[in-house]
Each structure stands twice: as structure tokens, then as C-alpha cells.
Short mmCIF file of N, CA and C in Angstrom, two decimals:
data_model
loop_
_atom_site.label_atom_id
_atom_site.label_comp_id
_atom_site.label_asym_id
_atom_site.label_seq_id
_atom_site.Cartn_x
_atom_site.Cartn_y
_atom_site.Cartn_z
N UNK A 1 17.82 39.93 6.26
CA UNK A 1 16.57 39.68 6.83
C UNK A 1 15.79 38.62 6.07
N UNK A 2 15.63 39.19 4.66
CA UNK A 2 14.86 38.02 4.03
C UNK A 2 15.38 36.52 3.86
N UNK A 3 16.58 36.46 3.95
CA UNK A 3 17.28 35.50 4.11
C UNK A 3 17.02 34.64 5.16
N UNK A 4 16.82 35.14 6.40
CA UNK A 4 16.73 34.51 7.58
C UNK A 4 15.12 34.03 7.74
N UNK A 5 14.20 34.80 7.14
CA UNK A 5 12.96 34.69 7.00
C UNK A 5 12.40 33.36 6.14
N UNK A 6 13.30 33.30 5.09
CA UNK A 6 13.48 32.12 4.01
C UNK A 6 13.71 30.65 4.55
N UNK A 7 15.08 30.97 5.43
CA UNK A 7 15.49 29.87 5.92
C UNK A 7 14.71 28.92 6.97
N UNK A 8 13.82 30.07 7.88
CA UNK A 8 12.91 29.90 8.67
C UNK A 8 11.91 29.04 8.34
N UNK A 9 11.22 29.71 6.96
CA UNK A 9 10.16 28.81 6.50
C UNK A 9 10.73 27.49 6.08
N UNK A 10 11.90 27.49 5.18
CA UNK A 10 12.26 26.19 4.75
C UNK A 10 12.50 25.23 5.84
N UNK A 11 12.78 25.42 7.07
CA UNK A 11 13.30 24.70 8.20
C UNK A 11 11.95 24.45 8.65
N UNK A 12 10.74 25.09 8.58
CA UNK A 12 9.62 24.57 9.02
C UNK A 12 8.87 23.79 8.12
N UNK A 13 8.99 23.78 6.86
CA UNK A 13 8.39 22.61 6.10
C UNK A 13 9.21 21.50 6.06
N UNK A 14 10.53 21.49 5.93
CA UNK A 14 11.15 20.14 6.35
C UNK A 14 10.96 19.71 7.70
N UNK A 15 10.72 20.36 8.72
CA UNK A 15 10.34 19.60 9.90
C UNK A 15 8.83 19.37 9.74
N UNK A 16 8.16 19.68 9.10
CA UNK A 16 6.64 19.18 8.92
C UNK A 16 6.80 17.72 8.07
N UNK A 17 7.26 18.11 7.39
CA UNK A 17 7.56 16.64 6.11
C UNK A 17 8.22 15.58 6.94
N UNK A 18 9.07 15.91 8.24
CA UNK A 18 9.72 14.84 8.83
C UNK A 18 8.60 14.47 9.70
N UNK A 19 7.61 15.14 10.40
CA UNK A 19 6.88 14.86 11.10
C UNK A 19 5.97 13.98 10.45
N UNK A 20 5.42 14.09 9.52
CA UNK A 20 4.16 13.61 8.87
C UNK A 20 5.03 12.08 8.11
N UNK A 21 6.21 12.44 7.76
CA UNK A 21 7.15 11.05 7.58
C UNK A 21 7.20 9.97 8.51
N UNK A 22 7.47 10.22 9.81
CA UNK A 22 7.34 9.62 11.07
C UNK A 22 5.75 9.30 11.67
N UNK A 23 5.22 9.93 11.40
CA UNK A 23 3.60 9.57 11.76
C UNK A 23 3.19 8.59 10.54
N UNK A 24 3.70 8.85 9.51
CA UNK A 24 3.11 7.78 8.26
C UNK A 24 3.62 6.62 8.42
N UNK A 25 5.04 6.43 8.86
CA UNK A 25 5.51 5.10 9.26
C UNK A 25 4.72 4.31 10.49
N UNK A 26 4.70 5.25 11.67
CA UNK A 26 3.94 4.40 12.57
C UNK A 26 2.31 4.26 12.41
N UNK A 27 1.67 4.88 11.54
CA UNK A 27 0.49 4.36 11.21
C UNK A 27 0.58 3.10 10.34
N UNK A 28 1.52 3.10 9.38
CA UNK A 28 1.55 2.11 8.53
C UNK A 28 2.05 0.71 9.22
N UNK A 29 2.71 0.72 10.47
CA UNK A 29 3.20 -0.32 10.80
C UNK A 29 2.45 -1.28 11.22
N UNK A 30 1.06 -1.08 11.98
CA UNK A 30 0.28 -2.16 12.33
C UNK A 30 -0.79 -2.64 11.15
N UNK A 31 -0.91 -1.71 10.05
CA UNK A 31 -1.33 -2.32 8.89
C UNK A 31 -0.56 -3.34 8.16
N UNK A 32 0.46 -3.36 8.04
CA UNK A 32 1.55 -4.13 7.53
C UNK A 32 1.66 -5.47 8.34
N UNK A 33 1.85 -5.22 9.64
CA UNK A 33 1.99 -6.46 10.81
C UNK A 33 0.54 -7.23 10.77
N UNK A 34 -0.87 -6.50 10.29
CA UNK A 34 -2.29 -7.01 10.78
C UNK A 34 -2.10 -7.97 9.56
N UNK A 35 -2.04 -7.27 8.26
CA UNK A 35 -2.29 -7.91 7.07
C UNK A 35 -1.50 -9.14 6.86
N UNK A 36 0.01 -9.20 7.05
CA UNK A 36 0.88 -10.34 7.38
C UNK A 36 0.36 -11.27 8.31
N UNK A 37 0.00 -11.29 9.21
CA UNK A 37 -0.39 -11.79 10.39
C UNK A 37 -1.69 -12.71 9.72
N UNK A 38 -2.70 -11.92 9.24
CA UNK A 38 -3.76 -12.62 8.67
C UNK A 38 -3.53 -13.44 7.48
N UNK A 39 -2.54 -13.13 6.54
CA UNK A 39 -2.12 -13.83 5.59
C UNK A 39 -1.61 -15.16 5.94
N UNK A 40 -0.51 -15.17 6.78
CA UNK A 40 0.14 -16.29 7.30
C UNK A 40 -1.01 -17.18 7.99
N UNK A 41 -1.51 -16.67 8.82
CA UNK A 41 -2.73 -17.35 9.48
C UNK A 41 -3.74 -18.18 8.42
N UNK A 42 -4.02 -17.44 7.28
CA UNK A 42 -5.02 -18.18 6.57
C UNK A 42 -4.01 -19.09 5.87
N UNK A 43 -2.74 -19.04 5.39
CA UNK A 43 -2.12 -20.11 4.85
C UNK A 43 -1.80 -21.29 5.73
N UNK A 44 -1.69 -21.03 6.91
CA UNK A 44 -1.50 -22.09 8.01
C UNK A 44 -2.74 -22.83 7.98
N UNK A 45 -4.04 -22.12 8.23
CA UNK A 45 -5.19 -22.66 8.29
C UNK A 45 -5.87 -23.55 7.12
N UNK A 46 -5.53 -22.83 5.92
CA UNK A 46 -6.43 -23.11 4.66
C UNK A 46 -5.61 -23.45 3.57
N UNK A 47 -4.28 -23.13 3.70
CA UNK A 47 -3.48 -23.30 2.33
C UNK A 47 -3.30 -22.14 1.74
N UNK A 48 -2.70 -21.81 0.59
CA UNK A 48 -2.55 -20.81 -0.11
C UNK A 48 -3.71 -20.28 -0.96
N UNK A 49 -4.47 -21.68 -1.58
CA UNK A 49 -5.36 -20.81 -2.20
C UNK A 49 -6.66 -20.65 -1.36
N UNK A 50 -6.65 -21.37 -0.06
CA UNK A 50 -7.85 -21.05 0.73
C UNK A 50 -7.35 -19.64 1.47
N UNK A 51 -6.20 -19.21 1.57
CA UNK A 51 -5.96 -17.84 2.23
C UNK A 51 -6.28 -16.51 1.29
N UNK A 52 -6.33 -16.98 0.38
CA UNK A 52 -7.20 -15.74 -1.00
C UNK A 52 -8.38 -15.50 -0.08
N UNK A 53 -9.45 -16.12 -0.17
CA UNK A 53 -10.60 -15.82 0.74
C UNK A 53 -10.31 -14.99 1.99
N UNK A 54 -9.21 -15.85 2.90
CA UNK A 54 -9.09 -14.97 4.41
C UNK A 54 -8.67 -13.39 4.30
N UNK A 55 -7.93 -13.39 2.89
CA UNK A 55 -7.33 -12.09 2.73
C UNK A 55 -8.44 -11.44 2.42
N UNK A 56 -9.12 -11.75 1.04
CA UNK A 56 -10.49 -10.70 0.76
C UNK A 56 -11.17 -10.35 2.11
N UNK A 57 -11.83 -11.39 2.90
CA UNK A 57 -12.43 -11.04 4.08
C UNK A 57 -11.79 -10.20 5.09
N UNK A 58 -10.44 -10.43 5.40
CA UNK A 58 -9.93 -9.82 6.63
C UNK A 58 -9.10 -8.54 6.29
N UNK A 59 -8.33 -8.59 5.09
CA UNK A 59 -7.64 -7.18 4.79
C UNK A 59 -8.83 -5.96 5.20
N UNK A 60 -10.01 -5.76 4.72
CA UNK A 60 -10.76 -4.61 4.80
C UNK A 60 -10.68 -4.31 6.11
N UNK A 61 -11.03 -5.45 7.07
CA UNK A 61 -11.21 -5.42 8.50
C UNK A 61 -10.02 -4.82 9.00
N UNK A 62 -8.73 -5.43 8.83
CA UNK A 62 -7.51 -4.87 9.36
C UNK A 62 -7.35 -3.35 9.11
N UNK A 63 -7.54 -3.04 7.68
CA UNK A 63 -7.43 -1.66 7.28
C UNK A 63 -8.16 -0.49 8.13
N UNK A 64 -9.63 -0.97 8.09
CA UNK A 64 -10.65 -0.22 8.96
C UNK A 64 -10.06 -0.02 10.31
N UNK A 65 -9.61 -1.23 10.88
CA UNK A 65 -9.12 -1.04 12.34
C UNK A 65 -7.97 -0.01 12.73
N UNK A 66 -7.02 -0.10 11.75
CA UNK A 66 -6.20 0.66 11.72
C UNK A 66 -6.21 2.28 11.48
N UNK A 67 -7.22 2.22 10.38
CA UNK A 67 -7.62 3.78 10.31
C UNK A 67 -8.17 4.39 11.59
N UNK A 68 -7.84 5.74 11.69
CA UNK A 68 -8.25 6.62 13.09
C UNK A 68 -9.15 7.98 12.59
N UNK A 69 -9.66 8.57 13.39
CA UNK A 69 -10.43 9.87 13.10
C UNK A 69 -9.53 10.92 12.41
N UNK A 70 -8.26 10.65 12.75
CA UNK A 70 -7.02 11.54 12.45
C UNK A 70 -6.40 11.13 10.91
N UNK A 71 -6.25 9.82 10.65
CA UNK A 71 -6.27 9.48 9.05
C UNK A 71 -6.44 8.37 8.74
N UNK A 72 -6.39 8.28 7.42
CA UNK A 72 -7.12 6.70 6.97
C UNK A 72 -5.83 6.12 6.26
N UNK A 73 -5.75 5.05 6.26
CA UNK A 73 -4.47 4.09 5.83
C UNK A 73 -5.21 2.99 4.56
N UNK A 74 -4.40 2.64 3.80
CA UNK A 74 -4.63 1.55 2.70
C UNK A 74 -3.54 1.11 1.82
N UNK A 75 -3.98 0.44 0.80
CA UNK A 75 -3.02 -0.13 -0.15
C UNK A 75 -3.96 0.39 -1.51
N UNK A 76 -2.89 0.41 -2.65
CA UNK A 76 -3.43 0.76 -3.90
C UNK A 76 -2.17 0.27 -5.18
N UNK A 77 -2.67 0.32 -5.97
CA UNK A 77 -1.90 -0.28 -7.10
C UNK A 77 -2.70 0.17 -8.62
N UNK A 78 -1.89 0.35 -9.30
CA UNK A 78 -2.30 0.27 -10.86
C UNK A 78 -2.89 -0.90 -11.44
N UNK A 79 -2.49 -2.36 -10.76
CA UNK A 79 -2.50 -3.38 -11.21
C UNK A 79 -3.46 -3.83 -9.97
N UNK A 80 -4.63 -3.61 -9.71
CA UNK A 80 -5.15 -3.96 -8.44
C UNK A 80 -5.91 -5.17 -8.41
N UNK A 81 -6.19 -6.13 -7.40
CA UNK A 81 -6.85 -7.01 -7.41
C UNK A 81 -8.52 -6.96 -7.02
N UNK A 82 -8.70 -6.26 -5.81
CA UNK A 82 -9.56 -5.88 -5.27
C UNK A 82 -10.09 -4.49 -5.58
N UNK A 83 -11.18 -4.30 -6.54
CA UNK A 83 -11.65 -2.77 -7.06
C UNK A 83 -11.78 -1.75 -5.78
N UNK A 84 -11.63 -2.24 -4.30
CA UNK A 84 -11.79 -1.19 -3.39
C UNK A 84 -10.41 -0.41 -3.46
N UNK A 85 -9.33 -1.15 -3.88
CA UNK A 85 -8.15 -0.88 -4.07
C UNK A 85 -7.69 -0.05 -5.10
N UNK A 86 -8.84 0.43 -5.81
CA UNK A 86 -8.11 0.98 -7.11
C UNK A 86 -7.86 2.46 -6.87
N UNK A 87 -6.69 3.18 -7.29
CA UNK A 87 -6.13 4.15 -6.88
C UNK A 87 -7.11 5.22 -6.85
N UNK A 88 -6.83 6.28 -6.02
CA UNK A 88 -7.89 7.25 -5.97
C UNK A 88 -6.99 8.38 -6.94
N UNK A 89 -7.49 9.54 -7.28
CA UNK A 89 -6.92 10.25 -8.47
C UNK A 89 -5.63 11.00 -7.88
N UNK A 90 -5.48 11.20 -6.58
CA UNK A 90 -4.03 11.45 -6.16
C UNK A 90 -3.10 10.91 -6.25
N UNK A 91 -3.33 9.23 -6.09
CA UNK A 91 -2.20 8.50 -6.30
C UNK A 91 -1.72 8.22 -7.84
N UNK A 92 -2.60 8.35 -8.91
CA UNK A 92 -2.12 7.96 -10.22
C UNK A 92 -0.62 8.51 -10.60
N UNK A 93 -0.52 9.59 -10.37
CA UNK A 93 0.99 10.03 -10.47
C UNK A 93 2.21 9.46 -9.52
N UNK A 94 1.60 9.06 -8.38
CA UNK A 94 2.34 8.57 -7.54
C UNK A 94 3.02 7.37 -8.14
N UNK A 95 2.24 6.45 -8.40
CA UNK A 95 2.08 5.13 -8.76
C UNK A 95 2.95 4.93 -10.12
N UNK A 96 2.63 6.07 -11.18
CA UNK A 96 3.44 6.14 -12.35
C UNK A 96 4.84 6.58 -12.00
N UNK A 97 4.84 7.28 -10.90
CA UNK A 97 6.71 7.61 -10.66
C UNK A 97 7.20 6.28 -10.05
N UNK A 98 6.68 5.82 -9.24
CA UNK A 98 7.44 4.48 -8.55
C UNK A 98 7.40 3.49 -9.72
N UNK A 99 6.57 3.14 -10.48
CA UNK A 99 6.74 2.36 -11.78
C UNK A 99 7.81 2.61 -12.72
N UNK A 100 7.93 3.72 -13.04
CA UNK A 100 9.17 4.40 -13.87
C UNK A 100 10.31 4.64 -13.25
N UNK A 101 10.25 4.90 -11.86
CA UNK A 101 11.81 4.96 -11.50
C UNK A 101 12.45 3.94 -10.60
N UNK A 102 11.53 2.95 -10.20
CA UNK A 102 12.18 2.02 -9.12
C UNK A 102 12.16 2.48 -7.87
N UNK A 103 12.26 3.64 -7.43
CA UNK A 103 12.61 4.17 -6.27
C UNK A 103 12.11 3.60 -4.82
N UNK A 104 12.57 3.34 -3.97
CA UNK A 104 12.49 2.58 -2.56
C UNK A 104 12.18 3.67 -1.54
N UNK A 105 12.15 5.00 -2.01
CA UNK A 105 11.80 5.88 -0.98
C UNK A 105 10.48 6.15 -0.98
N UNK A 106 10.04 6.38 0.69
CA UNK A 106 8.70 6.99 1.15
C UNK A 106 8.66 8.17 0.68
N UNK A 107 7.43 8.88 0.45
CA UNK A 107 7.28 10.18 0.05
C UNK A 107 5.97 10.73 1.04
N UNK A 108 6.02 11.93 1.20
CA UNK A 108 5.20 13.06 1.91
C UNK A 108 4.56 13.80 0.63
N UNK A 109 3.35 14.02 0.45
CA UNK A 109 2.93 14.53 -0.77
C UNK A 109 1.74 15.58 0.09
N UNK A 110 1.68 16.77 -0.75
CA UNK A 110 0.60 17.71 -0.10
C UNK A 110 -0.35 17.71 -1.40
N UNK A 111 -1.42 17.37 -1.10
CA UNK A 111 -2.57 17.34 -1.66
C UNK A 111 -3.35 18.48 -2.32
N UNK A 112 -3.84 18.42 -3.21
CA UNK A 112 -4.55 19.77 -3.98
C UNK A 112 -5.89 20.02 -2.99
N UNK A 113 -6.34 19.07 -2.20
CA UNK A 113 -7.13 19.40 -0.83
C UNK A 113 -6.66 20.17 -0.08
N UNK A 114 -5.35 20.20 0.37
CA UNK A 114 -4.83 20.87 1.25
C UNK A 114 -4.57 19.69 2.52
N UNK A 115 -4.92 18.62 2.12
CA UNK A 115 -4.63 17.49 3.05
C UNK A 115 -3.03 16.92 2.86
N UNK A 116 -2.48 16.31 3.56
CA UNK A 116 -0.98 15.57 3.36
C UNK A 116 -1.12 14.08 3.30
N UNK A 117 -0.48 13.51 2.65
CA UNK A 117 -0.43 11.97 2.28
C UNK A 117 1.02 11.64 2.72
N UNK A 118 1.30 10.41 3.27
CA UNK A 118 2.45 9.53 3.13
C UNK A 118 2.23 8.25 2.33
N UNK A 119 3.21 8.07 1.51
CA UNK A 119 3.13 6.86 0.68
C UNK A 119 4.38 6.22 0.95
N UNK A 120 4.49 4.47 0.80
CA UNK A 120 5.73 3.85 0.99
C UNK A 120 5.39 2.68 -0.51
N UNK A 121 6.34 2.47 -1.11
CA UNK A 121 6.40 1.42 -2.35
C UNK A 121 6.33 0.25 -1.57
N UNK A 122 5.69 -0.74 -2.65
CA UNK A 122 5.46 -2.11 -1.98
C UNK A 122 6.23 -2.91 -3.26
N UNK A 123 7.33 -3.60 -2.77
CA UNK A 123 8.01 -4.35 -3.59
C UNK A 123 7.87 -5.77 -3.30
N UNK A 124 7.65 -6.83 -4.15
CA UNK A 124 7.40 -8.29 -4.10
C UNK A 124 8.27 -8.85 -3.51
N UNK A 125 7.93 -9.80 -2.33
CA UNK A 125 9.01 -10.85 -1.79
C UNK A 125 8.15 -12.06 -1.96
N UNK A 126 9.09 -13.17 -1.57
CA UNK A 126 8.87 -14.39 -1.97
C UNK A 126 7.55 -14.81 -1.57
N UNK A 127 6.85 -14.77 -0.61
CA UNK A 127 5.66 -15.21 -0.23
C UNK A 127 4.44 -14.57 -1.26
N UNK A 128 4.50 -13.30 -1.45
CA UNK A 128 3.64 -12.36 -2.30
C UNK A 128 3.54 -13.43 -3.80
N UNK A 129 4.63 -14.16 -3.86
CA UNK A 129 4.70 -14.52 -5.32
C UNK A 129 3.60 -15.83 -5.60
N UNK A 130 2.96 -16.30 -4.27
CA UNK A 130 2.03 -17.46 -4.31
C UNK A 130 0.76 -16.84 -4.96
N UNK A 131 0.58 -15.84 -4.90
CA UNK A 131 -0.65 -15.08 -5.36
C UNK A 131 -0.48 -13.99 -6.56
N UNK A 132 0.61 -13.74 -6.51
CA UNK A 132 0.78 -12.38 -7.31
C UNK A 132 1.99 -12.68 -8.39
N UNK A 133 2.64 -13.88 -8.58
CA UNK A 133 3.45 -14.12 -9.39
C UNK A 133 3.03 -14.49 -10.47
N UNK A 134 4.22 -14.95 -11.78
CA UNK A 134 3.86 -15.01 -13.10
C UNK A 134 3.51 -16.64 -13.23
N UNK A 135 3.80 -17.55 -12.36
CA UNK A 135 3.40 -19.12 -12.35
C UNK A 135 2.58 -19.22 -11.09
N UNK A 136 1.50 -19.58 -11.17
CA UNK A 136 0.30 -19.80 -9.85
C UNK A 136 -0.12 -21.39 -10.00
N UNK A 137 -0.44 -21.61 -8.92
CA UNK A 137 -0.78 -22.90 -9.11
C UNK A 137 -2.22 -23.07 -9.39
N UNK A 138 -2.63 -24.08 -10.09
CA UNK A 138 -3.98 -24.39 -10.42
C UNK A 138 -5.12 -23.89 -9.37
N UNK A 139 -4.90 -24.39 -8.41
CA UNK A 139 -6.06 -24.01 -7.26
C UNK A 139 -5.87 -22.46 -7.22
N UNK A 140 -4.72 -21.99 -7.05
CA UNK A 140 -4.88 -20.45 -6.70
C UNK A 140 -5.39 -19.76 -8.10
N UNK A 141 -5.16 -19.78 -9.09
CA UNK A 141 -5.58 -19.40 -10.25
C UNK A 141 -7.19 -19.65 -10.06
N UNK A 142 -7.85 -20.65 -9.95
CA UNK A 142 -9.05 -20.97 -9.59
C UNK A 142 -9.91 -20.13 -8.46
N UNK A 143 -9.03 -19.92 -7.72
CA UNK A 143 -9.74 -19.16 -6.39
C UNK A 143 -10.08 -17.96 -6.88
N UNK A 144 -8.66 -17.51 -7.17
CA UNK A 144 -8.47 -15.80 -7.86
C UNK A 144 -9.74 -15.62 -9.00
N UNK A 145 -9.85 -16.53 -9.87
CA UNK A 145 -11.04 -16.34 -10.80
C UNK A 145 -12.18 -16.33 -10.40
N UNK A 146 -12.56 -16.99 -9.38
CA UNK A 146 -14.06 -16.94 -8.52
C UNK A 146 -14.14 -15.86 -7.75
N UNK A 147 -13.09 -15.41 -6.93
CA UNK A 147 -13.31 -14.37 -6.09
C UNK A 147 -12.72 -12.97 -6.81
N UNK A 148 -12.06 -12.74 -7.57
CA UNK A 148 -11.46 -11.82 -8.40
C UNK A 148 -11.66 -11.72 -10.07
N UNK A 149 -12.71 -11.83 -10.59
CA UNK A 149 -12.99 -12.02 -11.82
C UNK A 149 -12.34 -11.20 -12.72
N UNK A 150 -12.06 -9.78 -12.26
CA UNK A 150 -11.11 -8.90 -12.87
C UNK A 150 -9.63 -8.37 -12.31
N UNK A 151 -9.41 -9.56 -11.98
CA UNK A 151 -7.89 -9.30 -11.21
C UNK A 151 -7.03 -8.99 -12.36
N UNK A 152 -6.30 -8.06 -11.92
CA UNK A 152 -5.04 -7.42 -12.51
C UNK A 152 -3.75 -7.59 -11.67
N UNK A 153 -3.75 -8.29 -10.70
CA UNK A 153 -2.49 -8.20 -9.76
C UNK A 153 -1.70 -9.61 -9.83
N UNK A 154 -1.28 -9.93 -10.99
CA UNK A 154 -0.70 -11.09 -11.15
C UNK A 154 0.23 -10.80 -12.31
N UNK A 155 1.49 -11.95 -12.25
CA UNK A 155 2.61 -11.97 -13.51
C UNK A 155 3.74 -11.37 -12.77
N UNK A 156 3.87 -10.99 -11.73
CA UNK A 156 4.97 -10.54 -11.24
C UNK A 156 6.19 -11.31 -10.75
N UNK A 157 7.27 -10.67 -10.58
CA UNK A 157 8.55 -11.33 -10.36
C UNK A 157 8.94 -10.73 -9.05
N UNK A 158 9.75 -11.66 -8.48
CA UNK A 158 10.24 -11.10 -7.31
C UNK A 158 10.98 -9.66 -7.45
N UNK A 159 10.67 -8.86 -6.24
CA UNK A 159 11.46 -7.52 -5.99
C UNK A 159 10.47 -6.56 -7.16
N UNK A 160 9.64 -6.92 -7.99
CA UNK A 160 8.82 -5.95 -8.84
C UNK A 160 7.97 -4.79 -8.02
N UNK A 161 7.82 -3.91 -8.43
CA UNK A 161 7.05 -2.87 -7.83
C UNK A 161 5.63 -3.40 -7.87
N UNK A 162 4.83 -3.44 -6.62
CA UNK A 162 3.56 -3.95 -6.56
C UNK A 162 2.55 -2.69 -6.51
N UNK A 163 3.20 -1.76 -5.46
CA UNK A 163 1.87 -0.85 -5.44
C UNK A 163 2.27 0.39 -4.24
N UNK A 164 1.40 0.84 -3.70
CA UNK A 164 1.57 1.60 -2.49
C UNK A 164 1.15 1.06 -1.43
N UNK A 165 1.58 1.50 -0.14
CA UNK A 165 0.77 1.62 1.08
C UNK A 165 0.86 3.04 1.30
N UNK A 166 -0.34 3.62 1.71
CA UNK A 166 -0.48 5.02 2.07
C UNK A 166 -1.42 5.46 3.48
N UNK A 167 -1.03 6.56 3.56
CA UNK A 167 -1.80 7.36 4.75
C UNK A 167 -2.35 8.68 4.46
N UNK A 168 -3.31 8.77 4.57
CA UNK A 168 -3.83 10.46 4.31
C UNK A 168 -4.49 11.16 5.30
N UNK A 169 -3.81 12.03 6.13
CA UNK A 169 -3.95 12.83 7.26
C UNK A 169 -5.20 13.79 6.77
N UNK A 170 -6.12 13.97 7.83
CA UNK A 170 -7.31 14.76 8.00
C UNK A 170 -7.06 16.23 8.66
#
């Protein structure tokens, strides 16, 4: 009898985690698509260095528009560019884990507050290196210094771990 109850509880926990995983993926899709759309449009209109200002203005708007009364979404990194993306306390261990393991797996996390979060790692791709890479153009360096004087988000290579996309369910 205890075995049946235990198996039932484990199945329930697994199902709940799978549901949060699916919900998290769905919640992040419009964030990722919206950010990429704004970035590409900014590059097309203003060039790479001009797109930095576009990202600074548009990324918070896209993030706010995607968040709902049921969940909030965002991005964070130990090496953040925008201080508004500084990791919340619950994210610090998650970021350290990805930094040391290079895992590509998403995670469902039960927070101390009783809330649930979903995270996906961000690994750098080619386009990202224009503003986050080890070798940046002078115009990009200049624009970053102007808009983000305390920038920590440079010096990466392709496929480096950059940070996390996250969803916090309410």
C-alpha cells in the first residue's frame, strides 16, 4: 500500500514538473522571438552599433508585454549588461550550475517561496558575438561604453554559456 501511494506521489510530481516545463517553453517562445525580431530590425535599420540602443529600449518592452498575471519572464546572467537583468537570489545557484556543467537542459525549480520557476540556458550564437564577443568593432565598443558603463557581458566566444531565460510562475 505504501508503495502504491509513493508511486502515485512521484507520478504526480513528475507530471507537475512536465506541465511547468511545457508551460515555460510556451511562455518563453514569444520572448525569444520578440527579442530576435527587435534585434534584427535594429541592425537592419541602424547597423550593429545602432541596434544596441534599440535593444536597450525595446527588450524591456518585449519582456513586459510577454509577462502575464500568471507568470513573469526575463533574462539574467552573472555577467549582465543591463543592471535590471542582474540575477535574483534564486537564480545565482542555477547560473553557477550552468557555468560549471555546460548543461543544455532546461530546469523546473521549486523556489523557497513556494513558487515554481522554469529556466533555459542561453548559449551564444554568431549574431550575438557582434555585441558580446571578445573582438568588438570600435563603434560597438563606443556605444556599449556610452549606454552601459558597467557592462560585464563581453568577451564571449561562440557556444559559450551566456545566461538564462526564465519564467517565474505566480
